[in-house]
Structures are given as C-alpha cells and as structure tokens.
C-alpha cells in the first residue's frame, strides 16, 4: 500500500455532532526505532511489545462548525484541565493528516484525554496518546462514510483491517512509535525483507509463530527520573543524520530483527536477552556518540543494570532490561519466573527509583473502543 491509498474518495460531512472514545496502550520497543526520514519514515524497522496497564483514554467530541473557515478548531483537556500548550503538537498533527481526513476543517473538536500513568513519570505519552487520537478520528471518518446515503452500498462498507491500518498510518504521522500501539501483542513497523506485509507506513501485528515463553511477558518500569525528557524525540532522531555510525546502526537493527524472528519462535530467552539489551545500550551509545552528545542514563540506571546482571548470573533466571530515550528502566521477564524476579525487584531495585515509584505492566493486546 502507498500513502495515496489512505486518501479517501470524497464523502459528504452530514453529521452534525457526535462523540467517540478509545483507549490505547503504550508500547516498548525490543528493536528500536532511532532515526527517521521525511514524512515519519523510519530509518530501520522496529518491533515492540504492546503494553497493557500504561494507556491513554481519549474522547473526542465533534460539532459541525457554524461558519466554515480554513483553520483547525479544537480544545484539548488532560484530566479535565484545559491544556493550550498541547495545541501546537495537535495542530502539526492535523496539518500532516489533513489530506487523509478531509473533514478536519469542517468540525470543532473537544479532545479529552487522560493517562493511567502520571504525566510527570518520565514515560512518554505520545505513543498511547497519538494512537488513541488517531482511532477516535478514524471512528468519525467511518461514521461519516457509513451514513453517507449518496455513496453506494459498497462504498459505504468499511473494512476492519483498513480501519486499523489507516489508524496506524495516521498515528505514525503523530509520533512514529504510536503506530505500534493499536494491536498486540507484538507489532512490527518498518519494511523488513523477512517479514511479510511489513511496511514503513504503518505497524502490523507480528505475523509469525510466538513461543509460549513470551506469553504474558512482564515489564516492570522503574521510574529512575520522572523529569521532562532531556532530549525530545525530534532532536533525538535528528542526531542520526550525519551520525558517524548511522549506517552500521541501521544494518544492526535489521540484523537484530532477523535474529529475533527465530528467537520468538524457539523461545530462546538467552538470545532474546542478548538482543534487547544490546538494542537498549546501542540506542544510548548513539546518543553518546552524536554531535551534540547526551548521556540520558542516570547513576541509578547503571546501578539497576549492574544489579540485574549480577542477579541473573547468580540465579540463572531470565531477567533483562531495556531502555527508552531516558533514564527509566524497563525490567522484562517471563511470567513463569515472575514471582522470584518480582521479589528481587521489590527488595533490591525499587530503592533506586525516584520516590520509590515504579509501574507493574505486562504484554497487552492493543487499543479498545469504549462505549459512548
Ligand atoms: C527510543 O516515536 O517518540 O522510544 O516519531 O519523533 O514521535 P517521533 O519519535 P518517537 O521515538 C521513539 C524512540 C524510542 C524507540 C522506539 O520506541 O522504537
């Protein structure tokens, strides 16, 4: 599919008003997206676990504008409070997706959003937030098309696969990693020669066999630093332009994705750990070796990593970590070892978290529409 396939045939904007609610989770990349080309095209393919507990719920209320004009009209609320400083991000998103959703300038929108995780947790809400918003907007398009009596019955029928695909396509234009949040439990984004159907334009559900070792995998997120991100994702991805190791990094990501296919099939946890920890450290290595350079890990991030390695060596249990572009640590482990590992986290690692805060999450199955 190409971007052109997401430009709909014209339809009339007959609805006066309405409302939709979607809840969409965050995700954690195993093979990382770091570096992009124009129009949110990733420099390399990535794969993620969809999370379950960390999610955003968004309601969009829409009302036909009394007087049409050439601008977007919307208000945005987080936990009931008006947030005008979120507007530029949404405005940019609307500009990027306008050609794919031709109704955007015909309505005034009230966007009400809330996250299950605290805003100041250092956990980015862009993946869950942008995917929830994209789904709400797609629900409006679906309703407009289905209720347009000037269209033929065939033109009015809306395919579920197309709905998810276009929602993921739109979410990507809001934030790249958001296109991996709609489905579960594993999602691939970015073209990879071994993964049938993979695309740079949207995420797809991982199409191959997954071993039972990865069912219900746990992710305990240790909140080492709850401050604002030191490096925004825009600045971060930009660091890969003219980066001395960029080409090697993109090749490595492709190779790691190839390797993880076999690992996911056979349940080889040892190699799984090698791949994801290598990916996490490589992401940070890229930041440390770019110009300008950044160190996003904190002393406690390293304390935690060293403790995890020591515990793994002593017990033989399959505890591992991955990192985002920040200091927080995602501790990943299989469900069948969760009791012992959770005890270790509680007694040894929580002390390194800011105010002792952490979030218990696990693999989830994607976004859900909630009743109005
Ligand atoms: C380190 O998706 O936040 O989490 O497309 O600019 O919004 P934008 O970037 P974003 O980047 C996420 C980077 C990452 C790795 C990953 O999730 O794959």
CSV table of N, CA and C in Angstrom, one decimal, residues 154-248:
chain,number,residue,atom,x,y,z
A,154,UNK,N,-21.4,-0.5,-1.5
A,154,UNK,CA,-20.1,-1.0,-1.4
A,154,UNK,C,-19.1,0.1,-0.9
A,155,UNK,N,-19.4,1.4,-1.4
A,155,UNK,CA,-18.5,2.5,-1.0
A,155,UNK,C,-18.7,2.8,0.5
A,156,UNK,N,-19.9,2.5,1.0
A,156,UNK,CA,-20.2,2.7,2.4
A,156,UNK,C,-19.7,1.7,3.4
A,157,UNK,N,-19.4,0.5,2.8
A,157,UNK,CA,-18.9,-0.6,3.8
A,157,UNK,C,-17.5,-0.3,4.2
A,158,UNK,N,-17.2,-0.5,5.4
A,158,UNK,CA,-15.9,-0.1,5.9
A,158,UNK,C,-15.2,-1.3,6.5
A,159,UNK,N,-14.1,-1.7,5.9
A,159,UNK,CA,-13.3,-2.9,6.3
A,159,UNK,C,-12.5,-2.7,7.6
A,160,UNK,N,-12.7,-3.7,8.5
A,160,UNK,CA,-12.0,-3.5,9.8
A,160,UNK,C,-10.5,-3.5,9.7
A,161,UNK,N,-9.9,-4.2,8.7
A,161,UNK,CA,-8.4,-4.2,8.5
A,161,UNK,C,-8.0,-2.9,8.1
A,162,UNK,N,-8.8,-2.3,7.1
A,162,UNK,CA,-8.4,-1.0,6.6
A,162,UNK,C,-8.5,0.1,7.7
A,163,UNK,N,-9.5,-0.1,8.6
A,163,UNK,CA,-9.7,0.8,9.7
A,163,UNK,C,-8.4,0.9,10.6
A,164,UNK,N,-8.0,-0.3,11.0
A,164,UNK,CA,-6.8,-0.4,11.9
A,164,UNK,C,-5.5,0.1,11.1
A,165,UNK,N,-5.4,-0.3,9.9
A,165,UNK,CA,-4.2,0.1,9.1
A,165,UNK,C,-4.2,1.6,8.9
A,166,UNK,N,-5.3,2.2,8.6
A,166,UNK,CA,-5.3,3.7,8.4
A,166,UNK,C,-5.0,4.4,9.7
A,167,UNK,N,-5.6,3.8,10.8
A,167,UNK,CA,-5.4,4.4,12.1
A,167,UNK,C,-3.9,4.4,12.5
A,168,UNK,N,-3.3,3.3,12.2
A,168,UNK,CA,-1.9,3.1,12.5
A,168,UNK,C,-1.0,4.1,11.6
A,169,UNK,N,-1.5,4.2,10.3
A,169,UNK,CA,-0.8,5.1,9.4
A,169,UNK,C,-0.9,6.6,9.9
A,170,UNK,N,-2.1,7.0,10.4
A,170,UNK,CA,-2.3,8.3,10.9
A,170,UNK,C,-1.5,8.5,12.2
A,171,UNK,N,-1.6,7.5,13.1
A,171,UNK,CA,-0.8,7.6,14.4
A,171,UNK,C,0.7,7.8,14.1
A,172,UNK,N,1.2,7.1,13.1
A,172,UNK,CA,2.6,7.3,12.8
A,172,UNK,C,3.0,8.8,12.4
A,173,UNK,N,2.0,9.4,11.8
A,173,UNK,CA,2.3,10.8,11.4
A,173,UNK,C,2.2,11.7,12.7
A,174,UNK,N,1.6,11.2,13.8
A,174,UNK,CA,1.7,12.0,15.0
A,174,UNK,C,2.9,11.7,15.8
A,175,UNK,N,3.3,10.5,15.9
A,175,UNK,CA,4.5,10.0,16.6
A,175,UNK,C,4.8,8.6,16.0
A,176,UNK,N,6.1,8.4,15.6
A,176,UNK,CA,6.4,7.2,14.9
A,176,UNK,C,6.0,6.0,15.7
A,177,UNK,N,6.4,5.9,17.0
A,177,UNK,CA,6.2,4.7,17.7
A,177,UNK,C,4.7,4.5,18.0
A,178,UNK,N,3.9,5.5,17.9
A,178,UNK,CA,2.4,5.4,18.1
A,178,UNK,C,1.8,4.4,17.2
A,179,UNK,N,2.4,4.2,16.0
A,179,UNK,CA,1.8,3.3,15.0
A,179,UNK,C,1.9,1.8,15.5
A,180,UNK,N,2.7,1.6,16.5
A,180,UNK,CA,2.9,0.2,17.1
A,180,UNK,C,2.0,-0.1,18.3
A,181,UNK,N,1.0,0.9,18.6
A,181,UNK,CA,0.3,0.7,19.8
A,181,UNK,C,-1.2,0.2,19.6
A,182,UNK,N,-1.6,0.0,18.4
A,182,UNK,CA,-3.0,-0.3,18.2
A,182,UNK,C,-3.4,-1.8,18.4
A,183,UNK,N,-2.4,-2.6,18.1
A,183,UNK,CA,-2.7,-4.1,18.2
A,183,UNK,C,-1.7,-4.7,19.2
A,184,UNK,N,-1.8,-6.0,19.4
A,184,UNK,CA,-0.9,-6.6,20.3
A,184,UNK,C,-0.7,-8.0,19.8
A,185,UNK,N,0.1,-8.9,20.4
A,185,UNK,CA,1.0,-8.5,21.5
A,185,UNK,C,2.4,-8.0,21.0
A,186,UNK,N,2.7,-8.3,19.8
A,186,UNK,CA,3.9,-7.9,19.2
A,186,UNK,C,3.6,-7.1,17.9
A,187,UNK,N,4.2,-6.0,17.6
A,187,UNK,CA,4.0,-5.2,16.4
A,187,UNK,C,5.3,-4.9,15.7
A,188,UNK,N,5.3,-5.0,14.4
A,188,UNK,CA,6.5,-4.6,13.6
A,188,UNK,C,6.1,-3.4,12.8
A,189,UNK,N,7.0,-2.4,12.8
A,189,UNK,CA,6.8,-1.3,11.9
A,189,UNK,C,8.1,-1.1,11.2
A,190,UNK,N,8.0,-0.9,9.9
A,190,UNK,CA,9.2,-0.7,9.0
A,190,UNK,C,9.4,-1.9,8.2
A,191,UNK,N,9.8,-1.7,6.9
A,191,UNK,CA,9.9,-2.8,6.0
A,191,UNK,C,11.1,-3.6,6.3
A,192,UNK,N,10.8,-5.0,6.4
A,192,UNK,CA,11.9,-5.9,6.7
A,192,UNK,C,11.7,-7.1,5.7
A,193,UNK,N,12.8,-7.4,5.0
A,193,UNK,CA,12.7,-8.4,3.9
A,193,UNK,C,12.1,-9.8,4.4
A,194,UNK,N,12.3,-10.1,5.6
A,194,UNK,CA,11.8,-11.4,6.1
A,194,UNK,C,10.4,-11.4,6.6
A,195,UNK,N,9.8,-10.2,6.8
A,195,UNK,CA,8.5,-10.1,7.5
A,195,UNK,C,7.5,-9.6,6.5
A,196,UNK,N,6.7,-10.6,6.0
A,196,UNK,CA,5.7,-10.4,5.0
A,196,UNK,C,4.7,-9.3,5.5
A,197,UNK,N,4.5,-8.4,4.6
A,197,UNK,CA,3.4,-7.4,4.9
A,197,UNK,C,4.0,-6.2,5.7
A,198,UNK,N,5.3,-6.3,6.1
A,198,UNK,CA,5.8,-5.1,6.9
A,198,UNK,C,5.9,-3.9,6.1
A,199,UNK,N,5.7,-2.7,6.7
A,199,UNK,CA,5.6,-1.5,5.9
A,199,UNK,C,6.2,-0.3,6.7
A,200,UNK,N,6.8,0.6,5.9
A,200,UNK,CA,7.3,1.8,6.6
A,200,UNK,C,6.1,2.8,7.0
A,201,UNK,N,4.9,2.5,6.5
A,201,UNK,CA,3.8,3.4,6.6
A,201,UNK,C,2.9,3.1,7.8
A,202,UNK,N,3.0,1.9,8.3
A,202,UNK,CA,2.1,1.5,9.5
A,202,UNK,C,2.7,0.3,10.2
A,203,UNK,N,2.2,0.1,11.4
A,203,UNK,CA,2.6,-1.1,12.1
A,203,UNK,C,1.7,-2.3,11.7
A,204,UNK,N,2.3,-3.5,11.8
A,204,UNK,CA,1.4,-4.7,11.6
A,204,UNK,C,1.6,-5.7,12.8
A,205,UNK,N,0.6,-6.4,13.0
A,205,UNK,CA,0.7,-7.5,14.1
A,205,UNK,C,1.8,-8.4,13.6
A,206,UNK,N,2.7,-8.8,14.5
A,206,UNK,CA,3.8,-9.7,14.1
A,206,UNK,C,3.2,-11.0,13.6
A,207,UNK,N,3.6,-11.3,12.3
A,207,UNK,CA,2.8,-12.4,11.6
A,207,UNK,C,3.2,-13.8,11.9
A,208,UNK,N,4.3,-14.1,12.6
A,208,UNK,CA,4.9,-15.4,12.8
A,208,UNK,C,4.6,-16.0,14.1
A,209,UNK,N,4.9,-17.3,14.2
A,209,UNK,CA,4.7,-18.1,15.5
A,209,UNK,C,5.5,-17.4,16.6
A,210,UNK,N,4.8,-17.4,17.8
A,210,UNK,CA,5.5,-16.9,19.0
A,210,UNK,C,5.4,-18.0,20.1
A,211,UNK,N,6.6,-18.3,20.7
A,211,UNK,CA,6.7,-19.3,21.7
A,211,UNK,C,6.0,-18.9,23.0
A,212,UNK,N,5.5,-19.9,23.7
A,212,UNK,CA,4.8,-19.7,25.0
A,212,UNK,C,5.6,-18.9,26.0
A,213,UNK,N,7.0,-19.0,25.9
A,213,UNK,CA,7.8,-18.2,26.8
A,213,UNK,C,7.5,-16.7,26.8
A,214,UNK,N,7.0,-16.2,25.7
A,214,UNK,CA,6.7,-14.8,25.6
A,214,UNK,C,5.3,-14.4,25.8
A,215,UNK,N,4.5,-15.4,26.2
A,215,UNK,CA,3.1,-15.0,26.5
A,215,UNK,C,3.1,-14.4,27.9
A,216,UNK,N,2.3,-13.3,28.0
A,216,UNK,CA,2.2,-12.6,29.3
A,216,UNK,C,3.5,-12.2,29.9
A,217,UNK,N,4.5,-11.8,29.0
A,217,UNK,CA,5.8,-11.3,29.5
A,217,UNK,C,5.6,-10.1,30.3
A,218,UNK,N,6.4,-10.0,31.4
A,218,UNK,CA,6.2,-8.8,32.3
A,218,UNK,C,7.1,-7.7,32.0
A,219,UNK,N,6.7,-6.5,32.3
A,219,UNK,CA,7.5,-5.3,32.2
A,219,UNK,C,7.3,-4.4,33.4
A,220,UNK,N,8.3,-4.4,34.3
A,220,UNK,CA,8.2,-3.5,35.5
A,220,UNK,C,9.0,-2.3,35.2
A,221,UNK,N,8.3,-1.2,35.2
A,221,UNK,CA,9.0,0.1,34.7
A,221,UNK,C,9.5,0.8,36.0
A,222,UNK,N,10.8,0.9,36.1
A,222,UNK,CA,11.4,1.6,37.3
A,222,UNK,C,11.6,3.0,36.9
A,223,UNK,N,10.9,3.9,37.7
A,223,UNK,CA,11.0,5.3,37.4
A,223,UNK,C,12.2,6.0,38.1
A,224,UNK,N,13.3,6.0,37.4
A,224,UNK,CA,14.5,6.5,37.9
A,224,UNK,C,14.5,8.0,37.9
A,225,UNK,N,14.0,8.6,36.8
A,225,UNK,CA,13.9,10.0,36.7
A,225,UNK,C,12.6,10.4,36.1
A,226,UNK,N,11.8,11.1,36.9
A,226,UNK,CA,10.5,11.5,36.4
A,226,UNK,C,10.4,12.8,35.8
A,227,UNK,N,11.5,13.4,35.5
A,227,UNK,CA,11.5,14.8,34.9
A,227,UNK,C,11.2,14.8,33.5
A,228,UNK,N,11.0,16.0,32.9
A,228,UNK,CA,10.8,16.1,31.5
A,228,UNK,C,11.9,15.5,30.7
A,229,UNK,N,11.6,15.0,29.5
A,229,UNK,CA,12.7,14.4,28.7
A,229,UNK,C,13.8,15.5,28.4
A,230,UNK,N,15.0,15.0,28.6
A,230,UNK,CA,16.2,15.9,28.3
A,230,UNK,C,16.3,16.2,26.8
A,231,UNK,N,16.0,15.2,26.0
A,231,UNK,CA,16.1,15.2,24.6
A,231,UNK,C,14.8,14.9,24.0
A,232,UNK,N,14.2,15.8,23.2
A,232,UNK,CA,12.9,15.5,22.6
A,232,UNK,C,13.1,14.5,21.5
A,233,UNK,N,12.0,13.8,21.2
A,233,UNK,CA,12.3,12.7,20.1
A,233,UNK,C,12.7,13.3,18.8
A,234,UNK,N,12.2,14.5,18.5
A,234,UNK,CA,12.6,15.2,17.2
A,234,UNK,C,14.1,15.4,17.2
A,235,UNK,N,14.6,16.0,18.3
A,235,UNK,CA,16.0,16.3,18.4
A,235,UNK,C,16.8,14.9,18.3
A,236,UNK,N,16.3,14.0,19.1
A,236,UNK,CA,16.9,12.6,19.2
A,236,UNK,C,17.1,12.0,17.8
A,237,UNK,N,16.0,11.9,17.1
A,237,UNK,CA,16.0,11.3,15.7
A,237,UNK,C,17.0,12.0,14.8
A,238,UNK,N,16.9,13.3,15.0
A,238,UNK,CA,17.8,14.2,14.1
A,238,UNK,C,19.3,13.9,14.3
A,239,UNK,N,19.6,13.4,15.5
A,239,UNK,CA,21.0,13.1,15.8
A,239,UNK,C,21.6,12.0,14.9
A,240,UNK,N,20.7,11.3,14.3
A,240,UNK,CA,21.2,10.2,13.4
A,240,UNK,C,21.5,10.7,12.0
A,241,UNK,N,21.1,11.9,11.7
A,241,UNK,CA,21.6,12.5,10.4
A,241,UNK,C,23.0,12.8,10.5
A,242,UNK,N,23.8,12.3,9.6
A,242,UNK,CA,25.3,12.5,9.6
A,242,UNK,C,26.0,11.9,10.8
A,243,UNK,N,25.3,11.0,11.5
A,243,UNK,CA,25.9,10.3,12.6
A,243,UNK,C,27.0,9.4,12.0
A,244,UNK,N,28.2,9.4,12.6
A,244,UNK,CA,29.3,8.6,12.0
A,244,UNK,C,29.0,7.1,12.0
A,245,UNK,N,28.1,6.6,12.9
A,245,UNK,CA,27.8,5.2,12.9
A,245,UNK,C,26.4,4.8,12.4
A,246,UNK,N,25.7,5.8,11.8
A,246,UNK,CA,24.3,5.6,11.4
A,246,UNK,C,24.1,4.3,10.5
A,247,UNK,N,24.9,4.2,9.5
A,247,UNK,CA,24.7,3.1,8.6
A,247,UNK,C,24.8,1.7,9.3
A,248,UNK,N,25.9,1.6,10.1
A,248,UNK,CA,26.1,0.4,10.9
A,248,UNK,C,24.9,0.1,11.8
